[in-house]
């Protein structure tokens, strides 16, 4: 069996060139109130303002743009709880590629409707009793579709790394950087950019408490699998890190942290009331972890990657009212 070849920062740079003119260069925002609360200078990279509402468009477009003519004709299949689903559907529509999306039946309604709106053909499954990867491989084999998973793919993770690349290019080197962690595509891609552009920055991946497979894997030095976690952070309901993402995370990340669902809601409320931003629960993972590390961050320059803003408005209001 051939040894896995991991991507490097040059691949992130190449991805940035491919997605240029298609993905938004999202704004970096600050909050005077939050800076005062932490006693630090905090820069929020707002991927909730990316096309289709999340960073996932970067990796999806980078991966699909590398298809040859035959692959484009056959089409793409993926599995996702929502954001990668929308990203693949939108990128596929732009590039003229048929897209089949495997989504859990309890995916947020807004994410499923947006995926359909972008032209994706949805196949629903039960995330607690069925294996989405098995379904994806079966469809890929039977119909000749290219399988592009949500995180465990070099082109996907390198596309995601372009968000961190933009952040460092805009604000310079940082002392600490907090990145959401589900399957590891965003964190692995961010790690490649961080080590190239801000080598001394402490890089943290952040998971929900209920789904700390990444933290367990990081501590054990091997990929640890867990049952599907029950958390409001639906974008981080992954069961394990990827074969491509874990080695990069193990090598380049300083630590993996966890936060509670209650802390996520508090950050959603702060962002909505003080920054006028709608952020989905998963998107607040890094935000919440930075808030919890107030003592360690005093006087530092801190980056927080807001991963997305795709949340049903009814659910958003319910969470904030609790």
XYZ file of C-alpha atoms in Angstrom:
322
model
C 0.000 0.000 0.000
C 1.473 3.353 -1.057
C 2.273 5.915 1.627
C -0.211 8.768 1.942
C 1.161 11.978 0.404
C -0.001 14.972 2.416
C -0.580 18.365 0.809
C 1.498 21.376 1.807
C 1.162 25.171 1.802
C 1.974 25.371 -1.918
C -1.252 23.427 -2.498
C -3.175 26.017 -0.465
C -1.684 28.770 -2.641
C -2.734 26.863 -5.784
C -6.240 26.452 -4.354
C -6.438 30.202 -3.716
C -5.668 30.813 -7.390
C -8.398 28.368 -8.516
C -11.131 29.840 -6.343
C -10.182 33.465 -7.020
C -13.139 35.287 -8.530
C -15.551 32.593 -7.368
C -15.231 32.554 -3.565
C -15.636 35.777 -1.602
C -12.641 37.241 0.201
C -14.610 37.497 3.428
C -14.235 40.415 5.836
C -12.187 40.378 9.024
C -14.149 42.022 11.823
C -13.324 43.206 15.324
C -15.455 43.984 18.367
C -14.398 46.648 20.833
C -16.625 45.026 23.471
C -15.031 41.620 22.962
C -11.525 43.084 22.937
C -12.273 44.739 26.281
C -13.746 41.530 27.687
C -10.637 39.511 26.794
C -8.076 42.264 27.208
C -6.791 41.196 23.797
C -6.982 42.216 20.143
C -9.269 39.700 18.428
C -9.757 39.314 14.675
C -12.813 37.401 13.435
C -12.536 35.879 9.948
C -16.205 35.874 8.941
C -16.855 32.851 6.741
C -20.538 33.144 7.667
C -20.453 35.815 4.932
C -18.960 33.421 2.360
C -20.996 32.234 -0.648
C -23.691 29.796 0.566
C -22.948 30.962 4.084
C -19.876 28.931 5.070
C -16.182 28.236 4.406
C -17.140 24.955 2.723
C -17.556 26.659 -0.655
C -13.770 27.101 -0.829
C -12.940 23.398 -0.636
C -15.874 22.296 -2.771
C -15.064 24.640 -5.634
C -11.347 23.818 -5.476
C -12.070 20.076 -5.663
C -14.680 20.232 -8.433
C -12.638 22.656 -10.544
C -10.006 19.919 -10.897
C -12.412 17.437 -12.549
C -11.640 16.457 -16.146
C -14.384 16.546 -18.798
C -15.429 12.915 -18.244
C -15.657 13.386 -14.479
C -17.733 16.521 -14.964
C -20.102 14.633 -17.254
C -20.578 11.740 -14.821
C -21.145 13.971 -11.813
C -20.244 14.208 -8.137
C -21.623 12.582 -4.987
C -21.002 13.668 -1.407
C -22.414 13.320 2.097
C -22.964 16.196 4.493
C -25.126 17.518 7.314
C -25.583 20.723 5.398
C -22.791 23.177 4.658
C -20.655 20.914 2.460
C -23.878 19.760 0.810
C -24.727 23.324 -0.164
C -21.156 24.042 -1.188
C -20.940 21.048 -3.532
C -24.378 21.807 -4.981
C -23.483 25.447 -5.685
C -19.987 24.717 -7.022
C -21.434 21.963 -9.216
C -24.066 24.317 -10.607
C -21.419 26.935 -11.445
C -19.247 24.312 -13.166
C -22.101 22.460 -14.893
C -21.686 19.198 -12.953
C -24.608 16.987 -11.784
C -24.556 16.671 -7.970
C -26.024 14.007 -5.678
C -26.037 14.831 -1.976
C -26.521 12.357 0.904
C -27.991 14.260 3.880
C -29.276 13.170 7.311
C -33.052 13.389 7.580
C -32.677 15.699 10.605
C -30.409 18.194 8.823
C -31.447 21.823 9.385
C -34.340 22.641 7.090
C -32.645 25.771 5.768
C -29.571 23.765 4.710
C -31.626 21.105 2.928
C -33.754 23.699 1.125
C -30.681 25.665 0.044
C -29.039 22.483 -1.264
C -32.125 21.753 -3.375
C -32.198 25.369 -4.487
C -28.650 25.086 -5.798
C -29.707 22.098 -7.881
C -28.458 19.225 -5.735
C -30.332 15.916 -5.798
C -30.788 14.908 -2.148
C -30.877 11.359 -0.755
C -31.795 11.320 2.946
C -30.493 8.823 5.540
C -30.620 8.273 9.327
C -27.343 9.510 10.801
C -27.805 7.385 13.939
C -28.445 4.025 12.222
C -26.923 4.267 8.728
C -23.373 4.874 7.448
C -23.259 7.761 5.000
C -19.852 6.732 3.656
C -21.149 3.286 2.727
C -24.080 4.897 0.904
C -21.715 7.303 -0.874
C -19.294 4.613 -2.014
C -22.180 2.483 -3.292
C -23.591 5.334 -5.396
C -20.117 6.233 -6.649
C -19.472 2.643 -7.744
C -22.895 2.055 -9.295
C -23.141 5.321 -11.231
C -19.510 6.278 -11.840
C -19.793 9.407 -9.699
C -16.750 11.155 -8.231
C -16.957 10.965 -4.436
C -15.838 14.200 -2.773
C -16.127 13.808 1.018
C -16.684 16.830 3.272
C -13.198 16.914 4.784
C -10.970 13.898 4.104
C -9.676 14.978 0.698
C -6.521 16.965 -0.179
C -8.278 19.366 -2.563
C -11.023 20.021 -0.026
C -8.737 20.742 2.917
C -6.426 22.934 0.822
C -9.396 24.971 -0.347
C -10.472 25.442 3.265
C -6.985 26.614 4.169
C -7.385 29.664 1.941
C -9.548 31.334 4.625
C -6.654 31.306 7.107
C -4.281 32.408 4.340
C -6.448 35.481 3.754
C -6.628 36.250 7.472
C -2.854 36.251 7.952
C -2.323 38.254 4.772
C -4.708 40.903 6.104
C -3.760 41.164 9.787
C -0.239 39.729 9.964
C 1.104 37.226 12.463
C -0.966 36.190 15.483
C -0.216 34.844 18.946
C -3.185 32.444 18.989
C -5.696 31.187 16.420
C -8.928 29.281 17.163
C -10.507 27.108 14.455
C -13.668 24.969 14.496
C -13.100 21.217 14.310
C -15.455 18.607 12.881
C -13.761 16.204 10.493
C -10.642 18.351 10.351
C -10.663 19.826 6.846
C -10.787 23.427 8.018
C -8.300 22.871 10.837
C -5.830 20.916 8.685
C -5.960 23.495 5.896
C -5.647 26.313 8.442
C -2.652 24.544 9.971
C -0.812 24.541 6.638
C -1.428 28.287 6.264
C -0.607 29.058 9.897
C 2.753 27.291 9.924
C 3.751 29.060 6.695
C 2.539 32.570 7.533
C 2.614 32.763 11.354
C 4.894 29.921 12.475
C 4.988 30.863 16.161
C 1.205 31.196 16.509
C -0.475 28.766 18.900
C -3.138 26.950 16.888
C -6.183 25.443 18.590
C -8.883 23.204 17.178
C -12.223 23.440 18.980
C -14.947 20.786 19.244
C -18.257 20.467 21.097
C -17.902 18.684 24.448
C -20.231 15.905 23.302
C -18.118 15.183 20.223
C -14.490 15.291 21.299
C -13.166 12.559 18.995
C -10.501 14.964 17.736
C -9.307 15.733 21.244
C -9.192 12.025 22.083
C -7.314 11.313 18.841
C -4.844 14.135 19.496
C -4.109 12.804 22.993
C -3.861 9.173 21.873
C -1.798 9.831 18.746
C -4.213 7.799 16.615
C -7.677 8.269 15.136
C -10.351 7.557 17.755
C -13.928 6.878 16.617
C -17.017 7.802 18.645
C -20.773 7.455 18.273
C -22.552 10.311 16.513
C -22.541 13.093 19.125
C -25.709 14.868 20.198
C -24.953 18.588 20.111
C -26.456 21.756 18.643
C -23.222 22.108 16.630
C -24.557 19.992 13.734
C -21.539 20.803 11.544
C -19.305 19.064 14.091
C -21.335 15.879 14.567
C -18.537 13.862 13.016
C -17.394 10.544 14.454
C -13.700 10.624 13.548
C -10.972 12.626 11.830
C -9.785 11.834 8.313
C -6.744 9.952 7.053
C -5.545 13.169 5.384
C -6.573 15.604 8.107
C -5.340 13.836 11.239
C -1.606 13.624 10.368
C -1.517 17.369 9.656
C -3.437 18.166 12.847
C -1.193 15.898 14.902
C 1.921 17.556 13.452
C 0.923 21.221 13.308
C -1.792 21.929 15.903
C -0.918 22.878 19.486
C -4.027 21.566 21.234
C -7.648 20.514 20.810
C -10.178 22.183 23.131
C -13.883 21.640 23.809
C -16.791 23.925 24.676
C -20.352 23.327 25.840
C -23.537 23.931 23.873
C -24.434 26.631 26.411
C -21.186 28.466 25.659
C -21.992 28.302 21.933
C -25.398 29.901 22.532
C -23.810 32.666 24.622
C -21.470 33.483 21.737
C -24.304 33.376 19.188
C -26.151 35.873 21.381
C -23.106 38.139 21.717
C -22.439 38.078 17.973
C -26.068 38.883 17.134
C -26.510 41.648 19.705
C -23.091 43.308 19.667
C -21.665 42.517 16.225
C -24.917 42.149 14.210
C -23.786 38.756 12.916
C -25.852 35.591 12.497
C -23.571 32.653 13.333
C -24.608 29.009 13.464
C -23.700 27.008 16.598
C -20.750 25.229 14.944
C -19.424 28.578 13.775
C -19.041 29.723 17.388
C -16.720 26.917 18.507
C -13.523 28.958 18.203
C -15.290 32.051 19.531
C -16.349 30.216 22.703
C -12.920 28.673 23.287
C -11.186 32.035 23.007
C -13.668 33.465 25.499
C -12.906 30.634 27.941
C -9.140 31.279 27.677
C -9.407 34.938 28.695
C -6.598 34.774 31.251
C -4.089 33.231 28.842
C -4.915 35.629 26.000
C -4.531 38.961 27.792
C -2.422 41.344 25.704
C -2.302 38.939 22.743
C -3.246 39.175 19.078
C -5.880 36.519 18.514
C -7.600 35.079 15.444
C -11.002 33.375 15.470
C -12.353 31.634 12.387
C -16.158 31.906 12.197
C -16.999 28.929 10.014
C -20.594 29.600 8.967
C -23.979 31.194 9.499
C -26.432 28.640 8.138
C -29.025 28.134 10.846
C -32.834 27.982 10.654
C -34.052 31.375 11.857
C -36.741 29.763 14.014
C -34.101 27.593 15.683
C -31.760 30.580 16.012
C -34.452 32.547 17.849
C -35.307 29.574 20.082
C -31.695 29.114 21.138
C -31.167 32.788 21.870
C -34.400 32.983 23.874
C -33.447 30.128 26.201
